[in-house]
CSV table of C-alpha atoms in Angstrom, one decimal:
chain,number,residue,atom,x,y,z
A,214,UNK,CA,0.0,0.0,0.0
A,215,UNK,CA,1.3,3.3,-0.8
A,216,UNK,CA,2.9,5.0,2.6
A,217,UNK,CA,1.6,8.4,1.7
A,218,UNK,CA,-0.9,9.8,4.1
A,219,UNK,CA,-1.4,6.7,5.3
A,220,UNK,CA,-1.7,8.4,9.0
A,221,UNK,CA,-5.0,10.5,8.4
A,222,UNK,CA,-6.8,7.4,6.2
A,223,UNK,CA,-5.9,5.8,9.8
A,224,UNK,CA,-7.6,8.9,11.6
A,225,UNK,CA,-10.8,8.9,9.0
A,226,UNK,CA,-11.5,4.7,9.8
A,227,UNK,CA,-10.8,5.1,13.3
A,228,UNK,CA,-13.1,8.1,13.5
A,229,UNK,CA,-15.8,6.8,11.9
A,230,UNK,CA,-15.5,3.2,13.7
A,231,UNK,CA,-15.3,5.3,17.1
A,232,UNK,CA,-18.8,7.2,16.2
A,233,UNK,CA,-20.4,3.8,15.6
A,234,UNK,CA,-19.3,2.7,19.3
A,235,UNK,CA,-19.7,5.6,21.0
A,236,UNK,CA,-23.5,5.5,19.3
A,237,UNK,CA,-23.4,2.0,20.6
A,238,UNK,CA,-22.1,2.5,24.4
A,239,UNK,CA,-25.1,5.4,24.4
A,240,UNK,CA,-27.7,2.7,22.8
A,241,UNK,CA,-26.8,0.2,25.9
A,242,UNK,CA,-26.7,2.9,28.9
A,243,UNK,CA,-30.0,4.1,27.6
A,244,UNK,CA,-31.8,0.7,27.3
A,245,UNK,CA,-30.2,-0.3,31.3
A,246,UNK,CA,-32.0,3.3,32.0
A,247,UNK,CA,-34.9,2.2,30.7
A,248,UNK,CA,-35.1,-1.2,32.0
A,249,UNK,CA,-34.0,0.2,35.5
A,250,UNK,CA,-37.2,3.2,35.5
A,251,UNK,CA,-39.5,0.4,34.2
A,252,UNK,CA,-38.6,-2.1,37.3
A,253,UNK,CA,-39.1,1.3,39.7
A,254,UNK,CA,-42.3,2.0,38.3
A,255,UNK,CA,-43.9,-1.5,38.2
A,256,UNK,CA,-42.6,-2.2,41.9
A,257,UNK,CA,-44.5,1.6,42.6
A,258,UNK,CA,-48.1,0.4,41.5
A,259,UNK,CA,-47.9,-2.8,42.9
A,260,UNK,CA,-47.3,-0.6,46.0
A,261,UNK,CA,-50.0,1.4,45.6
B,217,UNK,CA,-46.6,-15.7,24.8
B,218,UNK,CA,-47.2,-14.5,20.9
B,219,UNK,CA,-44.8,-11.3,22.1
B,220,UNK,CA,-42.3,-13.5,23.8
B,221,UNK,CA,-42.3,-15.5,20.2
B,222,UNK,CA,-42.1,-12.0,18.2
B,223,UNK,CA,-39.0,-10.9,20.8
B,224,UNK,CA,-37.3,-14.3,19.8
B,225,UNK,CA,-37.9,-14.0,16.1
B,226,UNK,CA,-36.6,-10.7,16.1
B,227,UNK,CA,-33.5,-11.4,18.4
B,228,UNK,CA,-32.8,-14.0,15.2
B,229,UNK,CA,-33.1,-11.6,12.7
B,230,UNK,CA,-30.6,-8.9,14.9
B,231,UNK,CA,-28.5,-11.9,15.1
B,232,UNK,CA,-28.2,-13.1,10.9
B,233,UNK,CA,-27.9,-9.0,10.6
B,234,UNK,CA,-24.7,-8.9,13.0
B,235,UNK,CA,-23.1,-12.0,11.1
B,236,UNK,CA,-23.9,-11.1,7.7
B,237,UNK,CA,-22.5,-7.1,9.0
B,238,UNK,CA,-19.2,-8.2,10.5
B,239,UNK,CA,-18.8,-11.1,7.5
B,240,UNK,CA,-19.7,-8.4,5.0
B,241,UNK,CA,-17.1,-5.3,6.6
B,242,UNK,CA,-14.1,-7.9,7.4
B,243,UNK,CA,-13.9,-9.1,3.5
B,244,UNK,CA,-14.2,-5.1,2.3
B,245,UNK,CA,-11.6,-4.2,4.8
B,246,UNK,CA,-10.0,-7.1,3.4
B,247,UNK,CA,-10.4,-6.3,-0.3
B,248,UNK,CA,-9.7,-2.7,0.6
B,249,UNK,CA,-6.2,-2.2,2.4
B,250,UNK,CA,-5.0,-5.7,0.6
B,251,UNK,CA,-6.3,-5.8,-2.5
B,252,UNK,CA,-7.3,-2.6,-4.1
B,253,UNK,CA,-4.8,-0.4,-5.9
B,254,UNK,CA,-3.3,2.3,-5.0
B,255,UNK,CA,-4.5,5.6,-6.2
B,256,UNK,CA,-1.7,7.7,-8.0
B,257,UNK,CA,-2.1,11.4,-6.7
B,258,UNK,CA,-4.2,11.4,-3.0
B,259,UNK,CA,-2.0,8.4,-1.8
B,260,UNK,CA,-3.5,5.8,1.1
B,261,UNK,CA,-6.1,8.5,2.3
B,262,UNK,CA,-8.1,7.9,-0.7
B,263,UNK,CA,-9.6,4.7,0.6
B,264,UNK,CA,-11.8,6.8,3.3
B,265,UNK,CA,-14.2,7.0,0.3
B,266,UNK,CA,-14.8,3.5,1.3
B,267,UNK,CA,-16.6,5.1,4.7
B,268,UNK,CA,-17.7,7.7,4.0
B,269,UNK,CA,-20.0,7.1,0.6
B,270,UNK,CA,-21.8,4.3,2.4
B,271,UNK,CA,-22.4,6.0,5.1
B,272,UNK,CA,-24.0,9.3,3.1
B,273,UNK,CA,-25.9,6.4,1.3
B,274,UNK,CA,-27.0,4.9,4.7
B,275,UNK,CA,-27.5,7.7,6.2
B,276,UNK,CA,-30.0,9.5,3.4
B,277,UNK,CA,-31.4,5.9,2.9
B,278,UNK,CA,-32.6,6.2,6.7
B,279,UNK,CA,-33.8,9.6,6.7
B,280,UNK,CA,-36.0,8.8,3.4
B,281,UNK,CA,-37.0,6.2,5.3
B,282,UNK,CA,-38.2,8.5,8.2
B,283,UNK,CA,-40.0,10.7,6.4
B,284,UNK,CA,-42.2,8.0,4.7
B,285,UNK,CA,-42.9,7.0,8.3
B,286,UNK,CA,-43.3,10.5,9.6
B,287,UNK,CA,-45.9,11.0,6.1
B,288,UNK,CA,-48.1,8.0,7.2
B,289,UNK,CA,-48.0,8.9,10.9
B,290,UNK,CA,-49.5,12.7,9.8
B,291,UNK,CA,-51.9,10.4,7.4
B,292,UNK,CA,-52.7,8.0,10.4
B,293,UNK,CA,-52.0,9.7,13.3
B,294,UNK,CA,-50.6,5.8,14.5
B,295,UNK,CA,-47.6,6.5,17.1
B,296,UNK,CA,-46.1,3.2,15.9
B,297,UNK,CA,-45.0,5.2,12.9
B,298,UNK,CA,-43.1,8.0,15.1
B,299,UNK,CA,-41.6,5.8,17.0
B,300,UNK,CA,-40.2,4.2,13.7
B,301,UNK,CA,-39.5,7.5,12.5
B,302,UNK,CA,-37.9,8.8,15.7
B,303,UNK,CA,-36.2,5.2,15.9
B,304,UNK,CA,-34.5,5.1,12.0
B,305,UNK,CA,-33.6,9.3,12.5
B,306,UNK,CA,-31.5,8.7,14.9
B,307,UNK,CA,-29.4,5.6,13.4
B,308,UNK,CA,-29.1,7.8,10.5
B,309,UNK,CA,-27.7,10.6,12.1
B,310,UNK,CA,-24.7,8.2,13.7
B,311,UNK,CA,-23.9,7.3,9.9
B,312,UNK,CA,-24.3,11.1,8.9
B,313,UNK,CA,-21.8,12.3,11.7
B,314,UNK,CA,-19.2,9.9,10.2
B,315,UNK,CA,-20.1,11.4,6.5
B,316,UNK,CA,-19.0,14.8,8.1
B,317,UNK,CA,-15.6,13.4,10.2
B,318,UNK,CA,-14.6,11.1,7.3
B,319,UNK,CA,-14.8,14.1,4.7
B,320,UNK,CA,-12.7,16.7,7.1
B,321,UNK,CA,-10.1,14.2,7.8
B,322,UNK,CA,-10.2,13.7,3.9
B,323,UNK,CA,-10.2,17.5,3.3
B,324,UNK,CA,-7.6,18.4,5.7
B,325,UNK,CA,-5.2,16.2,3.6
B,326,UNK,CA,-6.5,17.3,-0.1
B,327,UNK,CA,-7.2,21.0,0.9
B,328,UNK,CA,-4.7,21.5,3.4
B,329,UNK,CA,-8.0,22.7,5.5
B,330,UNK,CA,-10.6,20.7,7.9
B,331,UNK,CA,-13.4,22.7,6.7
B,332,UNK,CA,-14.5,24.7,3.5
B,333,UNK,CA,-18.2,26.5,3.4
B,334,UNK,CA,-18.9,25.1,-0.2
B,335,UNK,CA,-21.9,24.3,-1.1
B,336,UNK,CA,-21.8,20.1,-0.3
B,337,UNK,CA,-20.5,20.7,2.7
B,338,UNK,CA,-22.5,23.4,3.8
B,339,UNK,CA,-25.9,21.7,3.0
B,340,UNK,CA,-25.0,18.8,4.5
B,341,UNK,CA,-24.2,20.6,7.8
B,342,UNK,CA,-27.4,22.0,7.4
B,343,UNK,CA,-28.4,18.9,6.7
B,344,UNK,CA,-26.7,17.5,9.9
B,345,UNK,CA,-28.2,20.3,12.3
B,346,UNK,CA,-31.8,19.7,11.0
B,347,UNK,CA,-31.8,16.0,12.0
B,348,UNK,CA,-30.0,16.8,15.4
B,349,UNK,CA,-32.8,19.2,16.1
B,350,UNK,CA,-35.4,17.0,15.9
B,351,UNK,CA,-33.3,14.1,18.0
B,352,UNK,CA,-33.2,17.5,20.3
B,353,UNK,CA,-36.9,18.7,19.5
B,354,UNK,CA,-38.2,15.1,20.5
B,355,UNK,CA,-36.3,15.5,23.8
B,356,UNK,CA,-38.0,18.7,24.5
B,357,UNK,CA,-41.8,18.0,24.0
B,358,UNK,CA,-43.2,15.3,26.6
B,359,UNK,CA,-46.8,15.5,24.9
B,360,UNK,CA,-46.6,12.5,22.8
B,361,UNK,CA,-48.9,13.7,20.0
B,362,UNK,CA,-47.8,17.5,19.8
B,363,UNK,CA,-44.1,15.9,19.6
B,364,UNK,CA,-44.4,13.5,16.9
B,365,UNK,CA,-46.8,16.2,14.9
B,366,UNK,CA,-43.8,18.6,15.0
B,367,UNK,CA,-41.2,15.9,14.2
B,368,UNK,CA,-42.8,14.6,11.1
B,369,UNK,CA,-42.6,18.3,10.0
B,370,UNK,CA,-39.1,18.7,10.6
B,371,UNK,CA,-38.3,15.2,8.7
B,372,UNK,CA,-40.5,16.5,5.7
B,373,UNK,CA,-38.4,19.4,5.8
B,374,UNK,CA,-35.3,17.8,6.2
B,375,UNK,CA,-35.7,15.5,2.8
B,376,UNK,CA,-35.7,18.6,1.4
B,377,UNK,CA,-32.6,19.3,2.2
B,378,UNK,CA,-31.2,16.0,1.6
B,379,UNK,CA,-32.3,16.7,-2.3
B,380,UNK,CA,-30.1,20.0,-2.1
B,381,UNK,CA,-27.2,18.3,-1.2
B,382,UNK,CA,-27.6,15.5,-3.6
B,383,UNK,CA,-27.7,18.4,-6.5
B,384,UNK,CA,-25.6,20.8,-4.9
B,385,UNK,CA,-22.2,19.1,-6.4
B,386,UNK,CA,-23.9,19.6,-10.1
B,387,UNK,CA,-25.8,22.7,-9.2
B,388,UNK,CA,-22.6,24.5,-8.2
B,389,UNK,CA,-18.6,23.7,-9.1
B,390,UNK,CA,-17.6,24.2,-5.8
B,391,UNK,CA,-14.5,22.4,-3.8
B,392,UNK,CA,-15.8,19.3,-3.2
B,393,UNK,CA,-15.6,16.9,-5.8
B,394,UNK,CA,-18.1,16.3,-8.8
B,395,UNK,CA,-20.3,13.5,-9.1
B,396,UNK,CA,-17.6,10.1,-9.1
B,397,UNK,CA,-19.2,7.1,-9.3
B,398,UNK,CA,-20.9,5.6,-12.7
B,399,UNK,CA,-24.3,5.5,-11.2
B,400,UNK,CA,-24.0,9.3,-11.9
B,401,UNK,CA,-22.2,9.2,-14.9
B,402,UNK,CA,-19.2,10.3,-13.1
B,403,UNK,CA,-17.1,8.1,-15.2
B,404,UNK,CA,-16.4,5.3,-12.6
B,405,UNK,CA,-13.1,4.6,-10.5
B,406,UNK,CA,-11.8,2.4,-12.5
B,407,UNK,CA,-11.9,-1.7,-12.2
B,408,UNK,CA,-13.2,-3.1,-8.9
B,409,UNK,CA,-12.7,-0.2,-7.0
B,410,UNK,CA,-16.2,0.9,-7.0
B,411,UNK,CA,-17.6,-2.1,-5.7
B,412,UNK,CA,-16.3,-2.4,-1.8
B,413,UNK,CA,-18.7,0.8,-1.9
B,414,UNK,CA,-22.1,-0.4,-2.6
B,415,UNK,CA,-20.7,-3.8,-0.4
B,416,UNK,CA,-19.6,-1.7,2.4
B,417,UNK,CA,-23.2,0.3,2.1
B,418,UNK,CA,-25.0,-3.0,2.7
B,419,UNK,CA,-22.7,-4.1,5.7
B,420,UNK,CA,-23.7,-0.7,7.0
B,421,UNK,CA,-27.7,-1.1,6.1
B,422,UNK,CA,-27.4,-4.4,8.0
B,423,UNK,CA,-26.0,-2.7,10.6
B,424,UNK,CA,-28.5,0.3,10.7
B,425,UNK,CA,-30.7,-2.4,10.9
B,426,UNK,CA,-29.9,-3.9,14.3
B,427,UNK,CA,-29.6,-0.6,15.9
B,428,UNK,CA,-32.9,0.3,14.3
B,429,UNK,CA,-34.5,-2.3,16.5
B,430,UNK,CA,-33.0,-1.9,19.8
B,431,UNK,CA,-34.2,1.3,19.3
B,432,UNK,CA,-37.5,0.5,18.5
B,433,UNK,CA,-37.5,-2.1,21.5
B,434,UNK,CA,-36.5,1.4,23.7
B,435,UNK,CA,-39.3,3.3,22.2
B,436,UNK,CA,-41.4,0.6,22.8
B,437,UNK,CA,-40.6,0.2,26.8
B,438,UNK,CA,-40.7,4.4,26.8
B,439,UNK,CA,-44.5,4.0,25.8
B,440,UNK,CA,-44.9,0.9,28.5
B,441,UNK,CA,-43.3,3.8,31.6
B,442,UNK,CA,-45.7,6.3,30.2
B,443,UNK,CA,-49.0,4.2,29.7
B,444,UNK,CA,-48.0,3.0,33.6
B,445,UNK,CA,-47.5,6.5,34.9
B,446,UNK,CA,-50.2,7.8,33.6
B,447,UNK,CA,-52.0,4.5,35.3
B,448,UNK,CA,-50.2,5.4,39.0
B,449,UNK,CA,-51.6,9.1,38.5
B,450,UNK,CA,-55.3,8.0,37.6
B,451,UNK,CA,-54.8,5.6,41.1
């Protein structure tokens, strides 16, 4: 493979790979979240 | 029990996706770094093409997609089709960020420069800032009908964008390159070197695919908390 600029085609794959996980890690926290506030507000009616 | 069965069936389907995904993506990364030629003036950066032209053609594939759902929820006034909507904008706007990082990182190279105001890359900013406004709008409105009225709204609006930046590299000879690829009579990029594009675009469908429906399934336990607040308030 031609050595020229081979630093920023590095920077544009990892970049675009890193967006995907990021979106991913922020996909996961959100659906514990959601799971979580769904347990708290079953285990509140059967309360009530 | 038939929604336990529909969970499974779709858990499947994210499953095949995922394998035919990472299959798809290792053999173009393959094909790409090992077996594509070099190309003589840009050097090794030329290959981001490879990300960022599937991920434009994801990306405006998803927010086409969204406005047809955001059209028949105005029609029908069904929340199934926001959430859908709300659910595909989103993924869309992942694979549009990387459109925009890609095409600096490219930029700075070719230019010399991270950013130019010509016209592509203005509308697609534009572009860019319409779709995070409504992942921002939706955040703002609780009301579930008054904020999947205005969403729809600003998807309609933002397809109409998305047709400006398809034209705007014919429209007007700015800095970004003119139309490449044969499928716009570009002239092509030569043998086998357009192809790991439209491969890479369905590894990245089949990917917008699975995150698709783990947002759905989110959208879907959001409606669940509300239906059983509103419940606990009625108590």
């Amino acid at each position: 493979m031609d050595p020229r600029n081979f630093t920023y085609m590095f920077y544009g794959y990892a970049a675009a790979f890193l967006i995907l996980v990021v979106y991913v890690v922020f996909l996961f926290r959100r659906q514990q979240k959601l799971t979580n506030e769904l347990d708290r507000v079953r285990r509140m009616l059967e309360k009530n | 029990m038939s929604e336990t069965v529909s969970e499974k069936t779709r858990d499947r389907i994210m499953y095949v996706l995922a394998m035919l995904s990472a299959a798809l993506l290792t053999w173009n990364l393959y094909k790409i770094f090992m077996i594509l030629p070099d190309e003589k003036n840009q050097g090794a950066i030329y290959r981001i093409v490879y990300m960022h032209v599937p991920s434009i053609f994801t990306g405006f594939t998803g927010f086409f997609v969204a406005l047809a759902a955001s059209a028949l929820y105005l029609i029908t006034k069904d929340l199934k089709y926001d959430a859908f909507a709300a659910a595909v904008t989103e993924v869309s706007l992942a694979f549009a960020s990387i459109v925009l990082a890609t095409g600096m990182i490219w930029g700075r190279i070719i230019w010399g420069i991270w950013w130019a105001w010509d016209a592509r890359l203005t509308t697609m900013l534009v572009c860019w800032l319409i779709y995070f406004g409504y992942v921002m709008l939706r955040r703002a409105i609780d009301e579930p009908t008054q904020r999947a009225r205005l969403s729809a709204v600003v998807s309609v609006f933002g397809c109409v964008d998305i047709m400006i930046v398809y034209k705007s590299i014919e429209w007007w000879r700015t800095q970004h390159p003119a139309p490449v690829l044969s499928v716009r009579d570009g002239g092509g990029m030569g043998p086998g070197m357009e192809s790991p594009i439209y491969w890479n675009w369905l590894a990245f469908m089949c990917l917008a695919a699975i995150l698709v429906m783990v947002r759905m399934r989110q959208e879907s336990i959001s409606r669940e908390i509300d239906s059983l607040r509103r419940m606990a308030h009625a108590y």
